[in-house]
Amino acid sequence: EMCIRDRIFAIDFTKSNEWTGSNTFGGKNLHTIGSVFNPYQQVLDIMGRTMEVFDDDHLIPVLGFGDVHTGDKKVFHIGGQQPAFGISEVLARYSDAARQ
């Protein structure tokens, strides 16, 4: 029986999301929160739901990197230092962070 114990999601908040989105996401930043999932939400949802069935505790640390405060030197916790419980909370934390 396969079991995943230590998965994390680390999300790229570098400026490249603006440039890439201008070419691939209808001219919008890849982190734009709207009526349909952005590319990051799509991947988090698909990967999270796929791995969730193998996860025994459903606790997932959610980290970010590349923002104006951390640059390429550190990561930051999204939504607090406690792990998110399940992919729904991961998506909620990400969406809150992306709106800021």
mmCIF file of N, CA, C and O in Angstrom:
data_model
loop_
_atom_site.group_PDB
_atom_site.id
_atom_site.type_symbol
_atom_site.label_atom_id
_atom_site.label_comp_id
_atom_site.label_asym_id
_atom_site.label_seq_id
_atom_site.Cartn_x
_atom_site.Cartn_y
_atom_site.Cartn_z
ATOM 1 N N GLU A 1 0.843 -1.179 0.000
ATOM 2 C CA GLU A 1 0.000 0.000 0.000
ATOM 3 C C GLU A 1 0.890 1.245 0.000
ATOM 4 O O GLU A 1 1.770 1.388 0.821
ATOM 5 N N MET A 2 0.625 2.137 -0.926
ATOM 6 C CA MET A 2 1.406 3.363 -1.040
ATOM 7 C C MET A 2 0.837 4.438 -0.123
ATOM 8 O O MET A 2 -0.368 4.596 -0.007
ATOM 9 N N CYS A 3 1.740 5.179 0.538
ATOM 10 C CA CYS A 3 1.312 6.247 1.425
ATOM 11 C C CYS A 3 2.274 7.426 1.283
ATOM 12 O O CYS A 3 3.482 7.245 1.280
ATOM 13 N N ILE A 4 1.735 8.615 1.145
ATOM 14 C CA ILE A 4 2.545 9.833 1.062
ATOM 15 C C ILE A 4 2.469 10.517 2.415
ATOM 16 O O ILE A 4 1.388 10.814 2.907
ATOM 17 N N ARG A 5 3.613 10.780 3.019
ATOM 18 C CA ARG A 5 3.610 11.406 4.332
ATOM 19 C C ARG A 5 4.088 12.854 4.298
ATOM 20 O O ARG A 5 3.593 13.668 5.045
ATOM 21 N N ASP A 6 5.039 13.166 3.492
ATOM 22 C CA ASP A 6 5.662 14.481 3.553
ATOM 23 C C ASP A 6 5.628 15.183 2.208
ATOM 24 O O ASP A 6 6.637 15.326 1.544
ATOM 25 N N ARG A 7 4.475 15.641 1.809
ATOM 26 C CA ARG A 7 4.395 16.439 0.588
ATOM 27 C C ARG A 7 4.231 17.895 0.971
ATOM 28 O O ARG A 7 3.684 18.221 2.033
ATOM 29 N N ILE A 8 4.718 18.761 0.134
ATOM 30 C CA ILE A 8 4.534 20.193 0.311
ATOM 31 C C ILE A 8 4.181 20.789 -1.042
ATOM 32 O O ILE A 8 4.450 20.192 -2.085
ATOM 33 N N PHE A 9 3.569 21.938 -1.005
ATOM 34 C CA PHE A 9 3.382 22.711 -2.221
ATOM 35 C C PHE A 9 4.153 24.010 -2.034
ATOM 36 O O PHE A 9 3.970 24.704 -1.033
ATOM 37 N N ALA A 10 5.026 24.313 -2.971
ATOM 38 C CA ALA A 10 5.781 25.573 -2.971
ATOM 39 C C ALA A 10 5.450 26.294 -4.276
ATOM 40 O O ALA A 10 5.610 25.737 -5.365
ATOM 41 N N ILE A 11 4.989 27.519 -4.151
ATOM 42 C CA ILE A 11 4.431 28.249 -5.285
ATOM 43 C C ILE A 11 5.321 29.418 -5.665
ATOM 44 O O ILE A 11 5.742 30.196 -4.810
ATOM 45 N N ASP A 12 5.581 29.537 -6.946
ATOM 46 C CA ASP A 12 6.454 30.564 -7.521
ATOM 47 C C ASP A 12 5.703 31.891 -7.645
ATOM 48 O O ASP A 12 4.738 31.990 -8.392
ATOM 49 N N PHE A 13 6.193 32.910 -6.928
ATOM 50 C CA PHE A 13 5.599 34.240 -7.008
ATOM 51 C C PHE A 13 6.547 35.246 -7.671
ATOM 52 O O PHE A 13 6.443 36.441 -7.435
ATOM 53 N N THR A 14 7.453 34.761 -8.523
ATOM 54 C CA THR A 14 8.392 35.664 -9.184
ATOM 55 C C THR A 14 7.685 36.496 -10.252
ATOM 56 O O THR A 14 6.577 36.173 -10.694
ATOM 57 N N LYS A 15 8.355 37.554 -10.683
ATOM 58 C CA LYS A 15 7.817 38.462 -11.710
ATOM 59 C C LYS A 15 7.553 37.748 -13.031
ATOM 60 O O LYS A 15 6.769 38.215 -13.848
ATOM 61 N N SER A 16 8.207 36.618 -13.255
ATOM 62 C CA SER A 16 8.027 35.907 -14.528
ATOM 63 C C SER A 16 6.575 35.506 -14.754
ATOM 64 O O SER A 16 6.160 35.278 -15.882
ATOM 65 N N ASN A 17 5.784 35.438 -13.689
ATOM 66 C CA ASN A 17 4.364 35.110 -13.838
ATOM 67 C C ASN A 17 3.603 36.196 -14.581
ATOM 68 O O ASN A 17 2.596 35.921 -15.219
ATOM 69 N N GLU A 18 4.076 37.423 -14.485
ATOM 70 C CA GLU A 18 3.463 38.513 -15.261
ATOM 71 C C GLU A 18 3.818 38.373 -16.732
ATOM 72 O O GLU A 18 2.956 38.448 -17.600
ATOM 73 N N TRP A 19 5.103 38.172 -17.011
ATOM 74 C CA TRP A 19 5.562 38.090 -18.408
ATOM 75 C C TRP A 19 4.978 36.862 -19.101
ATOM 76 O O TRP A 19 4.503 36.950 -20.232
ATOM 77 N N THR A 20 5.035 35.720 -18.414
ATOM 78 C CA THR A 20 4.529 34.491 -19.018
ATOM 79 C C THR A 20 3.023 34.589 -19.248
ATOM 80 O O THR A 20 2.522 34.195 -20.289
ATOM 81 N N GLY A 21 2.317 35.124 -18.275
ATOM 82 C CA GLY A 21 0.868 35.260 -18.412
ATOM 83 C C GLY A 21 0.467 36.187 -19.532
ATOM 84 O O GLY A 21 -0.557 35.978 -20.194
ATOM 85 N N SER A 22 1.290 37.208 -19.781
ATOM 86 C CA SER A 22 0.945 38.133 -20.872
ATOM 87 C C SER A 22 0.963 37.427 -22.216
ATOM 88 O O SER A 22 0.263 37.829 -23.137
ATOM 89 N N ASN A 23 1.723 36.339 -22.314
ATOM 90 C CA ASN A 23 1.796 35.565 -23.559
ATOM 91 C C ASN A 23 0.888 34.335 -23.583
ATOM 92 O O ASN A 23 0.562 33.833 -24.647
ATOM 93 N N THR A 24 0.521 33.835 -22.392
ATOM 94 C CA THR A 24 -0.162 32.539 -22.373
ATOM 95 C C THR A 24 -1.490 32.510 -21.633
ATOM 96 O O THR A 24 -2.220 31.531 -21.730
ATOM 97 N N PHE A 25 -1.808 33.538 -20.863
ATOM 98 C CA PHE A 25 -3.009 33.502 -20.027
ATOM 99 C C PHE A 25 -3.875 34.726 -20.302
ATOM 100 O O PHE A 25 -4.333 35.420 -19.411
ATOM 101 N N GLY A 26 -4.071 34.984 -21.559
ATOM 102 C CA GLY A 26 -4.932 36.081 -21.977
ATOM 103 C C GLY A 26 -4.446 37.454 -21.558
ATOM 104 O O GLY A 26 -5.253 38.338 -21.306
ATOM 105 N N GLY A 27 -3.132 37.612 -21.456
ATOM 106 C CA GLY A 27 -2.568 38.897 -21.076
ATOM 107 C C GLY A 27 -2.589 39.165 -19.585
ATOM 108 O O GLY A 27 -2.208 40.246 -19.145
ATOM 109 N N LYS A 28 -3.014 38.189 -18.785
ATOM 110 C CA LYS A 28 -3.126 38.370 -17.336
ATOM 111 C C LYS A 28 -1.964 37.689 -16.625
ATOM 112 O O LYS A 28 -1.377 36.734 -17.131
ATOM 113 N N ASN A 29 -1.675 38.161 -15.430
ATOM 114 C CA ASN A 29 -0.715 37.504 -14.555
ATOM 115 C C ASN A 29 -1.206 36.075 -14.308
ATOM 116 O O ASN A 29 -2.414 35.848 -14.138
ATOM 117 N N LEU A 30 -0.294 35.117 -14.261
ATOM 118 C CA LEU A 30 -0.682 33.721 -14.040
ATOM 119 C C LEU A 30 -1.374 33.511 -12.695
ATOM 120 O O LEU A 30 -2.056 32.511 -12.490
ATOM 121 N N HIS A 31 -1.216 34.450 -11.763
ATOM 122 C CA HIS A 31 -1.847 34.349 -10.444
ATOM 123 C C HIS A 31 -3.202 35.054 -10.369
ATOM 124 O O HIS A 31 -3.796 35.123 -9.294
ATOM 125 N N THR A 32 -3.709 35.562 -11.474
ATOM 126 C CA THR A 32 -4.990 36.267 -11.456
ATOM 127 C C THR A 32 -6.099 35.326 -10.985
ATOM 128 O O THR A 32 -6.270 34.226 -11.519
ATOM 129 N N ILE A 33 -6.831 35.772 -9.965
ATOM 130 C CA ILE A 33 -7.952 34.995 -9.435
ATOM 131 C C ILE A 33 -9.220 35.520 -10.102
ATOM 132 O O ILE A 33 -9.496 36.721 -10.078
ATOM 133 N N GLY A 34 -9.969 34.613 -10.718
ATOM 134 C CA GLY A 34 -11.176 35.016 -11.430
ATOM 135 C C GLY A 34 -12.247 33.956 -11.350
ATOM 136 O O GLY A 34 -12.256 33.124 -10.443
ATOM 137 N N SER A 35 -13.112 33.945 -12.339
ATOM 138 C CA SER A 35 -14.238 33.012 -12.342
ATOM 139 C C SER A 35 -13.831 31.595 -12.764
ATOM 140 O O SER A 35 -14.587 30.649 -12.552
ATOM 141 N N VAL A 36 -12.655 31.457 -13.380
ATOM 142 C CA VAL A 36 -12.115 30.134 -13.719
ATOM 143 C C VAL A 36 -10.750 29.999 -13.047
ATOM 144 O O VAL A 36 -10.083 30.996 -12.768
ATOM 145 N N PHE A 37 -10.355 28.769 -12.793
ATOM 146 C CA PHE A 37 -9.056 28.532 -12.164
ATOM 147 C C PHE A 37 -7.929 29.072 -13.039
ATOM 148 O O PHE A 37 -7.930 28.870 -14.258
ATOM 149 N N ASN A 38 -6.955 29.719 -12.407
ATOM 150 C CA ASN A 38 -5.742 30.115 -13.118
ATOM 151 C C ASN A 38 -4.843 28.882 -13.244
ATOM 152 O O ASN A 38 -5.155 27.815 -12.685
ATOM 153 N N PRO A 39 -3.717 28.974 -13.974
ATOM 154 C CA PRO A 39 -2.862 27.793 -14.145
ATOM 155 C C PRO A 39 -2.358 27.191 -12.829
ATOM 156 O O PRO A 39 -2.262 25.971 -12.698
ATOM 157 N N TYR A 40 -2.049 28.032 -11.850
ATOM 158 C CA TYR A 40 -1.590 27.507 -10.566
ATOM 159 C C TYR A 40 -2.708 26.769 -9.842
ATOM 160 O O TYR A 40 -2.486 25.695 -9.286
ATOM 161 N N GLN A 41 -3.893 27.324 -9.836
ATOM 162 C CA GLN A 41 -5.024 26.647 -9.206
ATOM 163 C C GLN A 41 -5.308 25.305 -9.892
ATOM 164 O O GLN A 41 -5.618 24.322 -9.213
ATOM 165 N N GLN A 42 -5.200 25.284 -11.216
ATOM 166 C CA GLN A 42 -5.438 24.038 -11.945
ATOM 167 C C GLN A 42 -4.459 22.954 -11.512
ATOM 168 O O GLN A 42 -4.864 21.816 -11.237
ATOM 169 N N VAL A 43 -3.181 23.305 -11.449
ATOM 170 C CA VAL A 43 -2.161 22.310 -11.078
ATOM 171 C C VAL A 43 -2.317 21.884 -9.624
ATOM 172 O O VAL A 43 -2.246 20.687 -9.312
ATOM 173 N N LEU A 44 -2.521 22.850 -8.725
ATOM 174 C CA LEU A 44 -2.714 22.498 -7.315
ATOM 175 C C LEU A 44 -3.903 21.554 -7.156
ATOM 176 O O LEU A 44 -3.825 20.559 -6.430
ATOM 177 N N ASP A 45 -4.998 21.840 -7.829
ATOM 178 C CA ASP A 45 -6.195 21.015 -7.736
ATOM 179 C C ASP A 45 -5.948 19.606 -8.274
ATOM 180 O O ASP A 45 -6.247 18.612 -7.602
ATOM 181 N N ILE A 46 -5.369 19.517 -9.458
ATOM 182 C CA ILE A 46 -5.135 18.196 -10.076
ATOM 183 C C ILE A 46 -4.138 17.374 -9.264
ATOM 184 O O ILE A 46 -4.395 16.212 -8.936
ATOM 185 N N MET A 47 -3.003 17.983 -8.925
ATOM 186 C CA MET A 47 -1.982 17.247 -8.159
ATOM 187 C C MET A 47 -2.493 16.914 -6.759
ATOM 188 O O MET A 47 -2.272 15.814 -6.261
ATOM 189 N N GLY A 48 -3.169 17.869 -6.142
ATOM 190 C CA GLY A 48 -3.674 17.647 -4.787
ATOM 191 C C GLY A 48 -4.692 16.526 -4.722
ATOM 192 O O GLY A 48 -4.617 15.649 -3.858
ATOM 193 N N ARG A 49 -5.660 16.543 -5.637
ATOM 194 C CA ARG A 49 -6.678 15.483 -5.644
ATOM 195 C C ARG A 49 -6.066 14.134 -5.986
ATOM 196 O O ARG A 49 -6.478 13.097 -5.455
ATOM 197 N N THR A 50 -5.067 14.125 -6.878
ATOM 198 C CA THR A 50 -4.418 12.873 -7.264
ATOM 199 C C THR A 50 -3.664 12.263 -6.083
ATOM 200 O O THR A 50 -3.760 11.065 -5.822
ATOM 201 N N MET A 51 -2.932 13.093 -5.359
ATOM 202 C CA MET A 51 -2.120 12.578 -4.247
ATOM 203 C C MET A 51 -2.904 12.401 -2.954
ATOM 204 O O MET A 51 -2.502 11.644 -2.078
ATOM 205 N N GLU A 52 -4.046 13.083 -2.839
ATOM 206 C CA GLU A 52 -4.802 13.051 -1.590
ATOM 207 C C GLU A 52 -5.214 11.641 -1.179
ATOM 208 O O GLU A 52 -5.226 11.306 0.007
ATOM 209 N N VAL A 53 -5.514 10.790 -2.137
ATOM 210 C CA VAL A 53 -5.946 9.427 -1.803
ATOM 211 C C VAL A 53 -4.821 8.605 -1.174
ATOM 212 O O VAL A 53 -5.081 7.596 -0.534
ATOM 213 N N PHE A 54 -3.568 9.035 -1.345
ATOM 214 C CA PHE A 54 -2.428 8.324 -0.776
ATOM 215 C C PHE A 54 -1.914 8.975 0.501
ATOM 216 O O PHE A 54 -0.937 8.528 1.077
ATOM 217 N N ASP A 55 -2.541 10.049 0.933
ATOM 218 C CA ASP A 55 -2.061 10.834 2.062
ATOM 219 C C ASP A 55 -2.792 10.416 3.329
ATOM 220 O O ASP A 55 -4.015 10.516 3.404
ATOM 221 N N ASP A 56 -2.042 9.975 4.327
ATOM 222 C CA ASP A 56 -2.684 9.464 5.532
ATOM 223 C C ASP A 56 -3.149 10.543 6.500
ATOM 224 O O ASP A 56 -4.113 10.343 7.235
ATOM 225 N N ASP A 57 -2.531 11.725 6.522
ATOM 226 C CA ASP A 57 -2.952 12.744 7.485
ATOM 227 C C ASP A 57 -3.541 14.006 6.835
ATOM 228 O O ASP A 57 -4.101 14.854 7.519
ATOM 229 N N HIS A 58 -3.400 14.144 5.525
ATOM 230 C CA HIS A 58 -3.945 15.269 4.754
ATOM 231 C C HIS A 58 -3.389 16.634 5.173
ATOM 232 O O HIS A 58 -3.996 17.660 4.891
ATOM 233 N N LEU A 59 -2.238 16.642 5.850
ATOM 234 C CA LEU A 59 -1.594 17.887 6.260
ATOM 235 C C LEU A 59 -0.551 18.278 5.222
ATOM 236 O O LEU A 59 0.353 17.502 4.925
ATOM 237 N N ILE A 60 -0.691 19.489 4.672
ATOM 238 C CA ILE A 60 0.156 19.903 3.557
ATOM 239 C C ILE A 60 0.715 21.299 3.837
ATOM 240 O O ILE A 60 -0.028 22.285 3.822
ATOM 241 N N PRO A 61 2.030 21.407 4.083
ATOM 242 C CA PRO A 61 2.621 22.735 4.190
ATOM 243 C C PRO A 61 2.504 23.468 2.852
ATOM 244 O O PRO A 61 2.674 22.874 1.790
ATOM 245 N N VAL A 62 2.182 24.763 2.925
ATOM 246 C CA VAL A 62 2.020 25.573 1.723
ATOM 247 C C VAL A 62 3.021 26.722 1.804
ATOM 248 O O VAL A 62 2.943 27.558 2.706
ATOM 249 N N LEU A 63 3.961 26.734 0.866
ATOM 250 C CA LEU A 63 5.030 27.724 0.864
ATOM 251 C C LEU A 63 5.004 28.524 -0.424
ATOM 252 O O LEU A 63 4.482 28.075 -1.442
ATOM 253 N N GLY A 64 5.596 29.697 -0.370
ATOM 254 C CA GLY A 64 5.771 30.523 -1.552
ATOM 255 C C GLY A 64 7.207 30.985 -1.626
ATOM 256 O O GLY A 64 7.938 30.947 -0.633
ATOM 257 N N PHE A 65 7.614 31.411 -2.802
ATOM 258 C CA PHE A 65 8.967 31.949 -2.979
ATOM 259 C C PHE A 65 8.957 32.945 -4.116
ATOM 260 O O PHE A 65 8.056 32.943 -4.951
ATOM 261 N N GLY A 66 9.957 33.811 -4.125
ATOM 262 C CA GLY A 66 10.145 34.717 -5.246
ATOM 263 C C GLY A 66 9.362 36.010 -5.164
ATOM 264 O O GLY A 66 9.348 36.779 -6.129
ATOM 265 N N ASP A 67 8.726 36.303 -4.035
ATOM 266 C CA ASP A 67 7.994 37.572 -3.929
ATOM 267 C C ASP A 67 8.973 38.716 -3.639
ATOM 268 O O ASP A 67 10.181 38.497 -3.537
ATOM 269 N N VAL A 68 8.460 39.917 -3.502
ATOM 270 C CA VAL A 68 9.335 41.077 -3.299
ATOM 271 C C VAL A 68 10.061 41.030 -1.963
ATOM 272 O O VAL A 68 11.110 41.654 -1.808
ATOM 273 N N HIS A 69 9.532 40.303 -0.986
ATOM 274 C CA HIS A 69 10.151 40.247 0.335
ATOM 275 C C HIS A 69 11.219 39.161 0.456
ATOM 276 O O HIS A 69 12.209 39.355 1.153
ATOM 277 N N THR A 70 11.012 38.025 -0.200
ATOM 278 C CA THR A 70 11.947 36.910 -0.043
ATOM 279 C C THR A 70 12.886 36.740 -1.230
ATOM 280 O O THR A 70 13.934 36.124 -1.089
ATOM 281 N N GLY A 71 12.492 37.243 -2.390
ATOM 282 C CA GLY A 71 13.346 37.096 -3.576
ATOM 283 C C GLY A 71 13.687 35.649 -3.828
ATOM 284 O O GLY A 71 12.839 34.760 -3.716
ATOM 285 N N ASP A 72 14.952 35.417 -4.131
ATOM 286 C CA ASP A 72 15.403 34.045 -4.394
ATOM 287 C C ASP A 72 16.212 33.495 -3.229
ATOM 288 O O ASP A 72 16.995 32.567 -3.386
ATOM 289 N N LYS A 73 16.011 34.068 -2.037
ATOM 290 C CA LYS A 73 16.815 33.680 -0.865
ATOM 291 C C LYS A 73 16.062 32.840 0.155
ATOM 292 O O LYS A 73 16.660 32.117 0.925
ATOM 293 N N LYS A 74 14.742 32.979 0.213
ATOM 294 C CA LYS A 74 13.961 32.311 1.255
ATOM 295 C C LYS A 74 12.608 31.882 0.714
ATOM 296 O O LYS A 74 12.199 32.293 -0.348
ATOM 297 N N VAL A 75 11.923 31.083 1.525
ATOM 298 C CA VAL A 75 10.526 30.759 1.261
ATOM 299 C C VAL A 75 9.687 31.398 2.353
ATOM 300 O O VAL A 75 10.198 31.796 3.398
ATOM 301 N N PHE A 76 8.391 31.517 2.122
ATOM 302 C CA PHE A 76 7.485 32.034 3.134
ATOM 303 C C PHE A 76 6.277 31.112 3.243
ATOM 304 O O PHE A 76 5.931 30.416 2.287
ATOM 305 N N HIS A 77 5.696 31.075 4.427
ATOM 306 C CA HIS A 77 4.509 30.254 4.656
ATOM 307 C C HIS A 77 3.285 30.997 4.132
ATOM 308 O O HIS A 77 3.137 32.193 4.353
ATOM 309 N N ILE A 78 2.422 30.296 3.467
ATOM 310 C CA ILE A 78 1.180 30.871 2.955
ATOM 311 C C ILE A 78 0.059 30.453 3.900
ATOM 312 O O ILE A 78 -0.202 29.263 4.064
ATOM 313 N N GLY A 79 -0.564 31.438 4.517
ATOM 314 C CA GLY A 79 -1.690 31.155 5.408
ATOM 315 C C GLY A 79 -1.288 30.664 6.779
ATOM 316 O O GLY A 79 -2.096 30.040 7.459
ATOM 317 N N GLY A 80 -0.074 30.927 7.195
ATOM 318 C CA GLY A 80 0.380 30.520 8.524
ATOM 319 C C GLY A 80 1.333 29.350 8.472
ATOM 320 O O GLY A 80 1.464 28.676 7.455
ATOM 321 N N GLN A 81 1.996 29.135 9.594
ATOM 322 C CA GLN A 81 3.015 28.081 9.635
ATOM 323 C C GLN A 81 2.440 26.682 9.789
ATOM 324 O O GLN A 81 3.119 25.704 9.501
ATOM 325 N N GLN A 82 1.206 26.577 10.227
ATOM 326 C CA GLN A 82 0.584 25.258 10.351
ATOM 327 C C GLN A 82 0.238 24.732 8.958
ATOM 328 O O GLN A 82 -0.181 25.494 8.087
ATOM 329 N N PRO A 83 0.398 23.442 8.727
ATOM 330 C CA PRO A 83 0.023 22.878 7.427
ATOM 331 C C PRO A 83 -1.464 23.055 7.147
ATOM 332 O O PRO A 83 -2.282 23.090 8.066
ATOM 333 N N ALA A 84 -1.800 23.149 5.883
ATOM 334 C CA ALA A 84 -3.202 23.160 5.462
ATOM 335 C C ALA A 84 -3.762 21.746 5.623
ATOM 336 O O ALA A 84 -3.024 20.761 5.528
ATOM 337 N N PHE A 85 -5.059 21.652 5.840
ATOM 338 C CA PHE A 85 -5.695 20.345 5.916
ATOM 339 C C PHE A 85 -6.413 20.078 4.597
ATOM 340 O O PHE A 85 -7.491 20.620 4.338
ATOM 341 N N GLY A 86 -5.793 19.297 3.749
ATOM 342 C CA GLY A 86 -6.383 18.904 2.478
ATOM 343 C C GLY A 86 -6.225 19.950 1.387
ATOM 344 O O GLY A 86 -5.849 21.093 1.624
ATOM 345 N N ILE A 87 -6.523 19.527 0.186
ATOM 346 C CA ILE A 87 -6.307 20.374 -0.988
ATOM 347 C C ILE A 87 -7.253 21.570 -1.012
ATOM 348 O O ILE A 87 -6.891 22.639 -1.517
ATOM 349 N N SER A 88 -8.436 21.451 -0.448
ATOM 350 C CA SER A 88 -9.349 22.599 -0.418
ATOM 351 C C SER A 88 -8.740 23.759 0.356
ATOM 352 O O SER A 88 -8.830 24.917 -0.065
ATOM 353 N N GLU A 89 -8.103 23.463 1.478
ATOM 354 C CA GLU A 89 -7.470 24.526 2.260
ATOM 355 C C GLU A 89 -6.223 25.050 1.558
ATOM 356 O O GLU A 89 -5.933 26.246 1.620
ATOM 357 N N VAL A 90 -5.491 24.187 0.871
ATOM 358 C CA VAL A 90 -4.340 24.644 0.077
ATOM 359 C C VAL A 90 -4.811 25.665 -0.953
ATOM 360 O O VAL A 90 -4.235 26.748 -1.094
ATOM 361 N N LEU A 91 -5.858 25.343 -1.674
ATOM 362 C CA LEU A 91 -6.387 26.246 -2.701
ATOM 363 C C LEU A 91 -6.884 27.557 -2.096
ATOM 364 O O LEU A 91 -6.655 28.631 -2.664
ATOM 365 N N ALA A 92 -7.536 27.491 -0.948
ATOM 366 C CA ALA A 92 -8.025 28.707 -0.290
ATOM 367 C C ALA A 92 -6.863 29.595 0.138
ATOM 368 O O ALA A 92 -6.886 30.818 -0.070
ATOM 369 N N ARG A 93 -5.833 28.998 0.711
ATOM 370 C CA ARG A 93 -4.664 29.777 1.137
ATOM 371 C C ARG A 93 -3.965 30.408 -0.067
ATOM 372 O O ARG A 93 -3.572 31.569 -0.026
ATOM 373 N N TYR A 94 -3.786 29.616 -1.109
ATOM 374 C CA TYR A 94 -3.150 30.151 -2.310
ATOM 375 C C TYR A 94 -3.968 31.314 -2.872
ATOM 376 O O TYR A 94 -3.418 32.363 -3.215
ATOM 377 N N SER A 95 -5.264 31.140 -2.992
ATOM 378 C CA SER A 95 -6.120 32.182 -3.556
ATOM 379 C C SER A 95 -6.040 33.466 -2.744
ATOM 380 O O SER A 95 -5.953 34.562 -3.310
ATOM 381 N N ASP A 96 -6.028 33.351 -1.424
ATOM 382 C CA ASP A 96 -5.885 34.527 -0.565
ATOM 383 C C ASP A 96 -4.551 35.231 -0.825
ATOM 384 O O ASP A 96 -4.486 36.450 -0.950
ATOM 385 N N ALA A 97 -3.479 34.446 -0.912
ATOM 386 C CA ALA A 97 -2.151 35.019 -1.138
ATOM 387 C C ALA A 97 -2.058 35.668 -2.519
ATOM 388 O O ALA A 97 -1.455 36.732 -2.688
ATOM 389 N N ALA A 98 -2.637 35.040 -3.511
ATOM 390 C CA ALA A 98 -2.561 35.560 -4.893
ATOM 391 C C ALA A 98 -3.325 36.865 -5.046
ATOM 392 O O ALA A 98 -2.967 37.692 -5.894
ATOM 393 N N ARG A 99 -4.337 37.070 -4.237
ATOM 394 C CA ARG A 99 -5.120 38.317 -4.307
ATOM 395 C C ARG A 99 -4.356 39.513 -3.743
ATOM 396 O O ARG A 99 -4.707 40.645 -4.020
ATOM 397 N N GLN A 100 -3.347 39.251 -2.930
ATOM 398 C CA GLN A 100 -2.612 40.350 -2.273
ATOM 399 C C GLN A 100 -1.588 40.976 -3.167
ATOM 400 O O GLN A 100 -1.032 40.461 -4.027
#
